Amino acid sequence: MNSEIPEVVDGNGECLGLPDHFLNIPLTALRCSVNRVVALHLNNPSDVVDQETGYVNDYNGLAEFVGFTYLETEHFGRQESPTEELLEEWKTRDDLAPSTIGKLWEGLYILNRFDIMKDCQLGIVKDVESYQKNREREQDLMQPRKSNEASQRSDCPAEKKENLCKQDIESKTPQFFDAFVSYNDEGKDLSFVKNMIQILEGEPHKLKLYIPGRDGLPGAAKYVTEAKLIESRCRRMVIILSNDYLQSSACDFQSKFAHALSPGKYELQ
């Protein structure tokens, strides 16, 4: 642990620390399951105030620790899950405490919420390991590939990069996306998707979405290309579920392929 977060040991002598290199990992590395565990604890209103720090040990205290204003905290309190709203807003703000796992861990420690730290410790470790593996895979994909023979022969051209979408061609480098949007582009869902794109790709979210029908290459082998994008270029999948979606063979392929990669990787939210 760093100097701001002393090593924590619960009543059973169990260490509740995290490896130092975890502390600067962004909160976006955590999946919904960890956020929900934190929310299940902090959503419950509390009258317990730490005499040293002055923080209430529920979501109000975490909001104050992070730097949210009183009015913003009141807004969170009117939501179905105040803590999850707080965490999502925190990720998008540059004027607050850094939205890192280390800062969240420090906040839980200051609020004396060792119960949450214990319940989330294993989940955080698994999520960070998965996040780091995905980052390493992305970095590997970004590196130019050369065979052993090519590295020994100056007259042998470098291996051609595979273009999977329009952005690959425009930027001349493989592009990665926050999410693959799975929807029936031949049904009535197109107008909904267009509105969603404006919201998620605009301020303040600025997400990078892969939209079939907009970003695909003409003439490409559709299923093969989309499978490669889902597996190696997209962090998440967003499914626009509707009656039209259920009638689409392409959508059926996309969702089943994503789930087959890892049953726990793509969660229904």
PDB file of C-alpha atoms in Angstrom:
ATOM      1  CA  MET A   1       0.000   0.000   0.000  1.00  0.00           C
ATOM      2  CA  ASN A   2       1.119   3.603  -0.483  1.00  0.00           C
ATOM      3  CA  SER A   3       1.747   6.114   2.311  1.00  0.00           C
ATOM      4  CA  GLU A   4      -1.824   7.449   2.208  1.00  0.00           C
ATOM      5  CA  ILE A   5      -3.422   4.043   2.830  1.00  0.00           C
ATOM      6  CA  PRO A   6      -1.919   2.118   5.773  1.00  0.00           C
ATOM      7  CA  GLU A   7      -2.035  -1.649   5.580  1.00  0.00           C
ATOM      8  CA  VAL A   8      -5.452  -2.768   6.803  1.00  0.00           C
ATOM      9  CA  VAL A   9      -5.980  -5.948   8.813  1.00  0.00           C
ATOM     10  CA  ASP A  10      -9.449  -7.031   9.913  1.00  0.00           C
ATOM     11  CA  GLY A  11     -10.389  -8.669  13.222  1.00  0.00           C
ATOM     12  CA  ASN A  12      -9.410 -12.103  11.907  1.00  0.00           C
ATOM     13  CA  GLY A  13      -5.920 -10.943  10.958  1.00  0.00           C
ATOM     14  CA  GLU A  14      -6.749 -10.918   7.237  1.00  0.00           C
ATOM     15  CA  CYS A  15      -4.882  -8.314   5.185  1.00  0.00           C
ATOM     16  CA  LEU A  16      -7.149  -6.019   3.149  1.00  0.00           C
ATOM     17  CA  GLY A  17      -4.415  -4.388   1.082  1.00  0.00           C
ATOM     18  CA  LEU A  18      -4.012  -4.199  -2.688  1.00  0.00           C
ATOM     19  CA  PRO A  19      -0.780  -4.448  -4.701  1.00  0.00           C
ATOM     20  CA  ASP A  20       0.836  -1.034  -5.200  1.00  0.00           C
ATOM     21  CA  HIS A  21       0.586  -1.238  -8.987  1.00  0.00           C
ATOM     22  CA  PHE A  22      -3.219  -1.530  -8.701  1.00  0.00           C
ATOM     23  CA  LEU A  23      -3.642   1.889  -7.133  1.00  0.00           C
ATOM     24  CA  ASN A  24      -3.360   3.997 -10.302  1.00  0.00           C
ATOM     25  CA  ILE A  25      -5.625   1.717 -12.344  1.00  0.00           C
ATOM     26  CA  PRO A  26      -8.748   3.695 -13.466  1.00  0.00           C
ATOM     27  CA  LEU A  27     -12.152   2.858 -12.016  1.00  0.00           C
ATOM     28  CA  THR A  28     -13.308   1.939 -15.523  1.00  0.00           C
ATOM     29  CA  ALA A  29     -11.393  -1.330 -15.046  1.00  0.00           C
ATOM     30  CA  LEU A  30     -14.007  -2.459 -12.507  1.00  0.00           C
ATOM     31  CA  ARG A  31     -16.985  -4.380 -13.801  1.00  0.00           C
ATOM     32  CA  CYS A  32     -20.544  -3.797 -12.641  1.00  0.00           C
ATOM     33  CA  SER A  33     -20.392  -6.621 -10.096  1.00  0.00           C
ATOM     34  CA  VAL A  34     -17.853  -4.786  -7.906  1.00  0.00           C
ATOM     35  CA  ASN A  35     -19.694  -1.482  -8.235  1.00  0.00           C
ATOM     36  CA  ARG A  36     -22.893  -3.196  -7.114  1.00  0.00           C
ATOM     37  CA  VAL A  37     -21.232  -4.676  -4.033  1.00  0.00           C
ATOM     38  CA  VAL A  38     -19.990  -1.225  -3.034  1.00  0.00           C
ATOM     39  CA  ALA A  39     -23.459   0.195  -3.696  1.00  0.00           C
ATOM     40  CA  LEU A  40     -25.252  -2.471  -1.659  1.00  0.00           C
ATOM     41  CA  HIS A  41     -23.269  -1.329   1.361  1.00  0.00           C
ATOM     42  CA  LEU A  42     -23.069   2.437   0.836  1.00  0.00           C
ATOM     43  CA  ASN A  43     -26.644   2.972  -0.404  1.00  0.00           C
ATOM     44  CA  ASN A  44     -27.940   2.258   3.089  1.00  0.00           C
ATOM     45  CA  PRO A  45     -28.288   5.614   4.936  1.00  0.00           C
ATOM     46  CA  SER A  46     -26.020   5.885   7.974  1.00  0.00           C
ATOM     47  CA  ASP A  47     -25.776   8.180  10.993  1.00  0.00           C
ATOM     48  CA  VAL A  48     -22.287   6.961  11.890  1.00  0.00           C
ATOM     49  CA  VAL A  49     -19.819   9.859  11.673  1.00  0.00           C
ATOM     50  CA  ASP A  50     -16.096   9.304  12.128  1.00  0.00           C
ATOM     51  CA  GLN A  51     -14.927  11.595  14.910  1.00  0.00           C
ATOM     52  CA  GLU A  52     -11.522  12.159  13.297  1.00  0.00           C
ATOM     53  CA  THR A  53     -12.506  12.719   9.657  1.00  0.00           C
ATOM     54  CA  GLY A  54     -16.090  13.935  10.045  1.00  0.00           C
ATOM     55  CA  TYR A  55     -17.303  11.724   7.186  1.00  0.00           C
ATOM     56  CA  VAL A  56     -20.580   9.792   7.309  1.00  0.00           C
ATOM     57  CA  ASN A  57     -19.795   6.194   6.365  1.00  0.00           C
ATOM     58  CA  ASP A  58     -22.358   5.873   3.538  1.00  0.00           C
ATOM     59  CA  TYR A  59     -22.443   7.264  -0.029  1.00  0.00           C
ATOM     60  CA  ASN A  60     -22.702  10.803   1.377  1.00  0.00           C
ATOM     61  CA  GLY A  61     -19.289  10.438   2.973  1.00  0.00           C
ATOM     62  CA  LEU A  62     -17.739   9.007  -0.188  1.00  0.00           C
ATOM     63  CA  ALA A  63     -19.215  11.856  -2.262  1.00  0.00           C
ATOM     64  CA  GLU A  64     -17.740  14.424   0.142  1.00  0.00           C
ATOM     65  CA  PHE A  65     -14.361  12.649   0.114  1.00  0.00           C
ATOM     66  CA  VAL A  66     -14.291  12.597  -3.700  1.00  0.00           C
ATOM     67  CA  GLY A  67     -15.193  16.297  -3.927  1.00  0.00           C
ATOM     68  CA  PHE A  68     -18.826  16.413  -5.024  1.00  0.00           C
ATOM     69  CA  THR A  69     -20.884  19.391  -3.908  1.00  0.00           C
ATOM     70  CA  TYR A  70     -23.821  19.217  -1.520  1.00  0.00           C
ATOM     71  CA  LEU A  71     -26.329  19.679  -4.382  1.00  0.00           C
ATOM     72  CA  GLU A  72     -24.674  16.940  -6.431  1.00  0.00           C
ATOM     73  CA  THR A  73     -24.813  14.590  -3.451  1.00  0.00           C
ATOM     74  CA  GLU A  74     -28.494  15.424  -2.957  1.00  0.00           C
ATOM     75  CA  HIS A  75     -29.061  14.548  -6.622  1.00  0.00           C
ATOM     76  CA  PHE A  76     -27.385  11.151  -6.128  1.00  0.00           C
ATOM     77  CA  GLY A  77     -29.666  10.523  -3.158  1.00  0.00           C
ATOM     78  CA  ARG A  78     -32.735  10.801  -5.376  1.00  0.00           C
ATOM     79  CA  GLN A  79     -31.499   8.049  -7.733  1.00  0.00           C
ATOM     80  CA  GLU A  80     -32.349   4.373  -7.485  1.00  0.00           C
ATOM     81  CA  SER A  81     -28.715   3.533  -6.650  1.00  0.00           C
ATOM     82  CA  PRO A  82     -26.937   6.659  -5.345  1.00  0.00           C
ATOM     83  CA  THR A  83     -23.532   4.991  -5.112  1.00  0.00           C
ATOM     84  CA  GLU A  84     -23.540   3.636  -8.673  1.00  0.00           C
ATOM     85  CA  GLU A  85     -24.592   7.058  -9.977  1.00  0.00           C
ATOM     86  CA  LEU A  86     -21.766   8.601  -7.949  1.00  0.00           C
ATOM     87  CA  LEU A  87     -19.173   6.184  -9.315  1.00  0.00           C
ATOM     88  CA  GLU A  88     -20.275   6.675 -12.935  1.00  0.00           C
ATOM     89  CA  GLU A  89     -20.209  10.472 -12.603  1.00  0.00           C
ATOM     90  CA  TRP A  90     -16.820  10.350 -10.888  1.00  0.00           C
ATOM     91  CA  LYS A  91     -15.281   8.574 -13.891  1.00  0.00           C
ATOM     92  CA  THR A  92     -16.193  11.477 -16.213  1.00  0.00           C
ATOM     93  CA  ARG A  93     -14.983  14.374 -14.040  1.00  0.00           C
ATOM     94  CA  ASP A  94     -11.546  15.998 -14.078  1.00  0.00           C
ATOM     95  CA  ASP A  95     -12.305  18.455 -11.255  1.00  0.00           C
ATOM     96  CA  LEU A  96     -12.587  15.770  -8.561  1.00  0.00           C
ATOM     97  CA  ALA A  97     -10.178  13.404  -6.858  1.00  0.00           C
ATOM     98  CA  PRO A  98      -8.515  11.029  -9.390  1.00  0.00           C
ATOM     99  CA  SER A  99     -10.975   8.296 -10.383  1.00  0.00           C
ATOM    100  CA  THR A 100      -8.628   5.432  -9.567  1.00  0.00           C
ATOM    101  CA  ILE A 101      -8.924   2.207  -7.616  1.00  0.00           C
ATOM    102  CA  GLY A 102      -6.371   3.554  -5.169  1.00  0.00           C
ATOM    103  CA  LYS A 103      -8.499   6.619  -4.413  1.00  0.00           C
ATOM    104  CA  LEU A 104     -11.626   4.489  -3.957  1.00  0.00           C
ATOM    105  CA  TRP A 105      -9.690   2.185  -1.616  1.00  0.00           C
ATOM    106  CA  GLU A 106      -8.437   5.193   0.338  1.00  0.00           C
ATOM    107  CA  GLY A 107     -11.990   6.527   0.608  1.00  0.00           C
ATOM    108  CA  LEU A 108     -13.309   3.221   1.945  1.00  0.00           C
ATOM    109  CA  TYR A 109     -10.477   3.142   4.469  1.00  0.00           C
ATOM    110  CA  ILE A 110     -11.187   6.691   5.674  1.00  0.00           C
ATOM    111  CA  LEU A 111     -14.903   5.836   5.995  1.00  0.00           C
ATOM    112  CA  ASN A 112     -13.914   2.790   8.089  1.00  0.00           C
ATOM    113  CA  ARG A 113     -15.763   0.541   5.641  1.00  0.00           C
ATOM    114  CA  PHE A 114     -13.484  -2.462   6.090  1.00  0.00           C
ATOM    115  CA  ASP A 115     -16.523  -4.665   5.424  1.00  0.00           C
ATOM    116  CA  ILE A 116     -16.718  -3.351   1.853  1.00  0.00           C
ATOM    117  CA  MET A 117     -12.965  -3.653   1.369  1.00  0.00           C
ATOM    118  CA  LYS A 118     -13.122  -7.299   2.398  1.00  0.00           C
ATOM    119  CA  ASP A 119     -16.123  -8.084   0.168  1.00  0.00           C
ATOM    120  CA  CYS A 120     -14.588  -6.338  -2.881  1.00  0.00           C
ATOM    121  CA  GLN A 121     -10.922  -7.274  -2.547  1.00  0.00           C
ATOM    122  CA  LEU A 122     -11.041 -10.492  -4.586  1.00  0.00           C
ATOM    123  CA  GLY A 123     -13.351  -9.001  -7.238  1.00  0.00           C
ATOM    124  CA  ILE A 124     -11.047  -6.010  -7.714  1.00  0.00           C
ATOM    125  CA  VAL A 125      -8.020  -8.264  -8.120  1.00  0.00           C
ATOM    126  CA  LYS A 126      -9.800 -10.331 -10.786  1.00  0.00           C
ATOM    127  CA  ASP A 127     -11.061  -7.248 -12.644  1.00  0.00           C
ATOM    128  CA  VAL A 128      -7.642  -5.577 -12.669  1.00  0.00           C
ATOM    129  CA  GLU A 129      -5.947  -8.738 -13.893  1.00  0.00           C
ATOM    130  CA  SER A 130      -8.510  -8.978 -16.707  1.00  0.00           C
ATOM    131  CA  TYR A 131      -8.057  -5.273 -17.499  1.00  0.00           C
ATOM    132  CA  GLN A 132      -4.268  -5.616 -17.674  1.00  0.00           C
ATOM    133  CA  LYS A 133      -4.499  -8.671 -19.916  1.00  0.00           C
ATOM    134  CA  ASN A 134      -6.769  -6.760 -22.306  1.00  0.00           C
ATOM    135  CA  ARG A 135      -4.359  -3.821 -22.341  1.00  0.00           C
ATOM    136  CA  GLU A 136      -1.444  -6.119 -23.080  1.00  0.00           C
ATOM    137  CA  ARG A 137      -3.411  -7.723 -25.911  1.00  0.00           C
ATOM    138  CA  GLU A 138      -4.216  -4.282 -27.333  1.00  0.00           C
ATOM    139  CA  GLN A 139      -0.547  -3.296 -27.178  1.00  0.00           C
ATOM    140  CA  ASP A 140       0.429  -6.514 -28.924  1.00  0.00           C
ATOM    141  CA  LEU A 141      -2.079  -5.773 -31.674  1.00  0.00           C
ATOM    142  CA  MET A 142      -0.621  -2.295 -32.078  1.00  0.00           C
ATOM    143  CA  GLN A 143       2.880  -3.650 -32.649  1.00  0.00           C
ATOM    144  CA  PRO A 144       3.841  -4.336 -36.274  1.00  0.00           C
ATOM    145  CA  ARG A 145       4.115  -8.049 -36.897  1.00  0.00           C
ATOM    146  CA  LYS A 146       7.205  -9.426 -38.582  1.00  0.00           C
ATOM    147  CA  SER A 147       8.155 -13.009 -39.160  1.00  0.00           C
ATOM    148  CA  ASN A 148      11.606 -14.275 -38.209  1.00  0.00           C
ATOM    149  CA  GLU A 149      12.467 -14.508 -41.875  1.00  0.00           C
ATOM    150  CA  ALA A 150      11.377 -10.939 -42.514  1.00  0.00           C
ATOM    151  CA  SER A 151      13.495  -9.634 -39.644  1.00  0.00           C
ATOM    152  CA  GLN A 152      16.553 -11.271 -41.215  1.00  0.00           C
ATOM    153  CA  ARG A 153      15.925 -10.112 -44.793  1.00  0.00           C
ATOM    154  CA  SER A 154      15.842  -6.423 -45.613  1.00  0.00           C
ATOM    155  CA  ASP A 155      14.161  -7.081 -48.953  1.00  0.00           C
ATOM    156  CA  CYS A 156      11.167  -8.773 -47.342  1.00  0.00           C
ATOM    157  CA  PRO A 157       8.250  -6.350 -46.814  1.00  0.00           C
ATOM    158  CA  ALA A 158       6.599  -6.066 -43.411  1.00  0.00           C
ATOM    159  CA  GLU A 159       3.387  -7.974 -42.885  1.00  0.00           C
ATOM    160  CA  LYS A 160       0.349  -6.036 -44.006  1.00  0.00           C
ATOM    161  CA  LYS A 161      -1.925  -4.792 -41.211  1.00  0.00           C
ATOM    162  CA  GLU A 162      -5.457  -6.151 -41.259  1.00  0.00           C
ATOM    163  CA  ASN A 163      -8.138  -3.518 -41.764  1.00  0.00           C
ATOM    164  CA  LEU A 164     -11.352  -4.430 -39.951  1.00  0.00           C
ATOM    165  CA  CYS A 165     -13.206  -1.104 -40.090  1.00  0.00           C
ATOM    166  CA  LYS A 166     -13.247   2.281 -41.819  1.00  0.00           C
ATOM    167  CA  GLN A 167     -11.322   3.892 -38.971  1.00  0.00           C
ATOM    168  CA  ASP A 168      -8.394   1.490 -39.548  1.00  0.00           C
ATOM    169  CA  ILE A 169      -8.038   2.806 -43.080  1.00  0.00           C
ATOM    170  CA  GLU A 170      -8.515   6.469 -42.142  1.00  0.00           C
ATOM    171  CA  SER A 171      -5.986   6.393 -39.291  1.00  0.00           C
ATOM    172  CA  LYS A 172      -3.686   3.783 -40.873  1.00  0.00           C
ATOM    173  CA  THR A 173      -3.497   1.948 -37.538  1.00  0.00           C
ATOM    174  CA  PRO A 174      -5.743  -0.591 -35.741  1.00  0.00           C
ATOM    175  CA  GLN A 175      -8.546   1.116 -33.836  1.00  0.00           C
ATOM    176  CA  PHE A 176     -10.065  -0.001 -30.520  1.00  0.00           C
ATOM    177  CA  PHE A 177     -13.567   0.679 -29.225  1.00  0.00           C
ATOM    178  CA  ASP A 178     -15.284   1.061 -25.876  1.00  0.00           C
ATOM    179  CA  ALA A 179     -18.203  -1.017 -27.082  1.00  0.00           C
ATOM    180  CA  PHE A 180     -19.633  -2.969 -30.010  1.00  0.00           C
ATOM    181  CA  VAL A 181     -23.274  -1.965 -30.549  1.00  0.00           C
ATOM    182  CA  SER A 182     -25.363  -4.981 -31.517  1.00  0.00           C
ATOM    183  CA  TYR A 183     -28.707  -4.020 -33.074  1.00  0.00           C
ATOM    184  CA  ASN A 184     -30.942  -4.824 -36.043  1.00  0.00           C
ATOM    185  CA  ASP A 185     -30.008  -2.176 -38.603  1.00  0.00           C
ATOM    186  CA  GLU A 186     -32.878  -3.302 -40.827  1.00  0.00           C
ATOM    187  CA  GLY A 187     -35.555  -2.821 -38.164  1.00  0.00           C
ATOM    188  CA  LYS A 188     -37.148   0.068 -36.286  1.00  0.00           C
ATOM    189  CA  ASP A 189     -34.279   0.405 -33.812  1.00  0.00           C
ATOM    190  CA  LEU A 190     -32.121   2.599 -36.050  1.00  0.00           C
ATOM    191  CA  SER A 191     -33.587   5.891 -34.780  1.00  0.00           C
ATOM    192  CA  PHE A 192     -32.973   4.806 -31.175  1.00  0.00           C
ATOM    193  CA  VAL A 193     -29.381   3.887 -32.015  1.00  0.00           C
ATOM    194  CA  LYS A 194     -28.804   7.263 -33.691  1.00  0.00           C
ATOM    195  CA  ASN A 195     -29.973   9.066 -30.557  1.00  0.00           C
ATOM    196  CA  MET A 196     -27.838   6.808 -28.386  1.00  0.00           C
ATOM    197  CA  ILE A 197     -24.775   7.552 -30.532  1.00  0.00           C
ATOM    198  CA  GLN A 198     -25.244  11.300 -30.105  1.00  0.00           C
ATOM    199  CA  ILE A 199     -25.396  10.906 -26.321  1.00  0.00           C
ATOM    200  CA  LEU A 200     -22.616   8.372 -25.762  1.00  0.00           C
ATOM    201  CA  GLU A 201     -20.141   9.671 -28.338  1.00  0.00           C
ATOM    202  CA  GLY A 202     -20.747  13.302 -27.387  1.00  0.00           C
ATOM    203  CA  GLU A 203     -19.928  15.276 -24.253  1.00  0.00           C
ATOM    204  CA  PRO A 204     -19.327  14.341 -21.502  1.00  0.00           C
ATOM    205  CA  HIS A 205     -19.012  10.600 -22.211  1.00  0.00           C
ATOM    206  CA  LYS A 206     -16.924  10.683 -25.405  1.00  0.00           C
ATOM    207  CA  LEU A 207     -17.179   6.914 -25.871  1.00  0.00           C
ATOM    208  CA  LYS A 208     -15.860   5.293 -29.010  1.00  0.00           C
ATOM    209  CA  LEU A 209     -18.477   2.929 -30.401  1.00  0.00           C
ATOM    210  CA  TYR A 210     -18.346   0.424 -33.227  1.00  0.00           C
ATOM    211  CA  ILE A 211     -21.652   0.654 -35.105  1.00  0.00           C
ATOM    212  CA  PRO A 212     -22.368  -2.068 -37.691  1.00  0.00           C
ATOM    213  CA  GLY A 213     -23.614  -0.455 -40.865  1.00  0.00           C
ATOM    214  CA  ARG A 214     -21.726   2.749 -40.137  1.00  0.00           C
ATOM    215  CA  ASP A 215     -18.176   1.610 -39.420  1.00  0.00           C
ATOM    216  CA  GLY A 216     -17.974  -1.640 -41.392  1.00  0.00           C
ATOM    217  CA  LEU A 217     -15.989  -2.040 -44.605  1.00  0.00           C
ATOM    218  CA  PRO A 218     -18.001  -2.628 -47.776  1.00  0.00           C
ATOM    219  CA  GLY A 219     -17.536  -6.048 -49.282  1.00  0.00           C
ATOM    220  CA  ALA A 220     -15.849  -7.502 -46.211  1.00  0.00           C
ATOM    221  CA  ALA A 221     -16.727 -10.941 -44.843  1.00  0.00           C
ATOM    222  CA  LYS A 222     -19.245  -9.581 -42.339  1.00  0.00           C
ATOM    223  CA  TYR A 223     -19.395 -12.352 -39.742  1.00  0.00           C
ATOM    224  CA  VAL A 224     -15.644 -13.004 -39.741  1.00  0.00           C
ATOM    225  CA  THR A 225     -14.822  -9.312 -39.428  1.00  0.00           C
ATOM    226  CA  GLU A 226     -17.341  -8.686 -36.666  1.00  0.00           C
ATOM    227  CA  ALA A 227     -16.078 -11.710 -34.728  1.00  0.00           C
ATOM    228  CA  LYS A 228     -12.534 -10.319 -34.825  1.00  0.00           C
ATOM    229  CA  LEU A 229     -13.747  -6.897 -33.706  1.00  0.00           C
ATOM    230  CA  ILE A 230     -15.771  -8.314 -30.810  1.00  0.00           C
ATOM    231  CA  GLU A 231     -12.919 -10.531 -29.668  1.00  0.00           C
ATOM    232  CA  SER A 232      -9.943  -8.188 -29.924  1.00  0.00           C
ATOM    233  CA  ARG A 233     -11.018  -4.608 -30.543  1.00  0.00           C
ATOM    234  CA  CYS A 234     -14.088  -3.933 -28.316  1.00  0.00           C
ATOM    235  CA  ARG A 235     -14.102  -3.813 -24.504  1.00  0.00           C
ATOM    236  CA  ARG A 236     -17.857  -4.317 -24.133  1.00  0.00           C
ATOM    237  CA  MET A 237     -20.975  -5.137 -26.122  1.00  0.00           C
ATOM    238  CA  VAL A 238     -24.153  -3.050 -25.993  1.00  0.00           C
ATOM    239  CA  ILE A 239     -27.252  -4.973 -27.084  1.00  0.00           C
ATOM    240  CA  ILE A 240     -30.330  -3.058 -28.267  1.00  0.00           C
ATOM    241  CA  LEU A 241     -32.840  -5.745 -27.377  1.00  0.00           C
ATOM    242  CA  SER A 242     -36.166  -5.610 -29.208  1.00  0.00           C
ATOM    243  CA  ASN A 243     -38.537  -7.799 -31.211  1.00  0.00           C
ATOM    244  CA  ASP A 244     -36.606  -6.845 -34.347  1.00  0.00           C
ATOM    245  CA  TYR A 245     -33.346  -7.847 -32.666  1.00  0.00           C
ATOM    246  CA  LEU A 246     -34.665 -11.324 -31.933  1.00  0.00           C
ATOM    247  CA  GLN A 247     -35.514 -11.807 -35.609  1.00  0.00           C
ATOM    248  CA  SER A 248     -32.001 -10.974 -36.836  1.00  0.00           C
ATOM    249  CA  SER A 249     -29.570 -13.789 -37.596  1.00  0.00           C
ATOM    250  CA  ALA A 250     -26.677 -11.316 -37.543  1.00  0.00           C
ATOM    251  CA  CYS A 251     -27.598 -10.119 -34.043  1.00  0.00           C
ATOM    252  CA  ASP A 252     -27.995 -13.711 -32.890  1.00  0.00           C
ATOM    253  CA  PHE A 253     -24.483 -14.477 -34.117  1.00  0.00           C
ATOM    254  CA  GLN A 254     -22.983 -11.379 -32.456  1.00  0.00           C
ATOM    255  CA  SER A 255     -24.484 -12.014 -29.026  1.00  0.00           C
ATOM    256  CA  LYS A 256     -23.734 -15.749 -29.017  1.00  0.00           C
ATOM    257  CA  PHE A 257     -20.167 -15.222 -30.184  1.00  0.00           C
ATOM    258  CA  ALA A 258     -19.538 -12.589 -27.479  1.00  0.00           C
ATOM    259  CA  HIS A 259     -20.950 -14.853 -24.793  1.00  0.00           C
ATOM    260  CA  ALA A 260     -18.925 -17.810 -26.044  1.00  0.00           C
ATOM    261  CA  LEU A 261     -15.691 -15.864 -25.599  1.00  0.00           C
ATOM    262  CA  SER A 262     -16.227 -15.808 -21.853  1.00  0.00           C
ATOM    263  CA  PRO A 263     -19.560 -16.173 -20.059  1.00  0.00           C
ATOM    264  CA  GLY A 264     -18.484 -13.614 -17.463  1.00  0.00           C
ATOM    265  CA  LYS A 265     -16.954 -11.092 -19.825  1.00  0.00           C
ATOM    266  CA  TYR A 266     -20.138  -9.735 -21.366  1.00  0.00           C
ATOM    267  CA  GLU A 267     -22.764  -9.054 -18.729  1.00  0.00           C
ATOM    268  CA  LEU A 268     -26.423  -8.288 -19.321  1.00  0.00           C
ATOM    269  CA  GLN A 269     -26.982  -4.819 -17.837  1.00  0.00           C
TER     270      GLN A 269
END
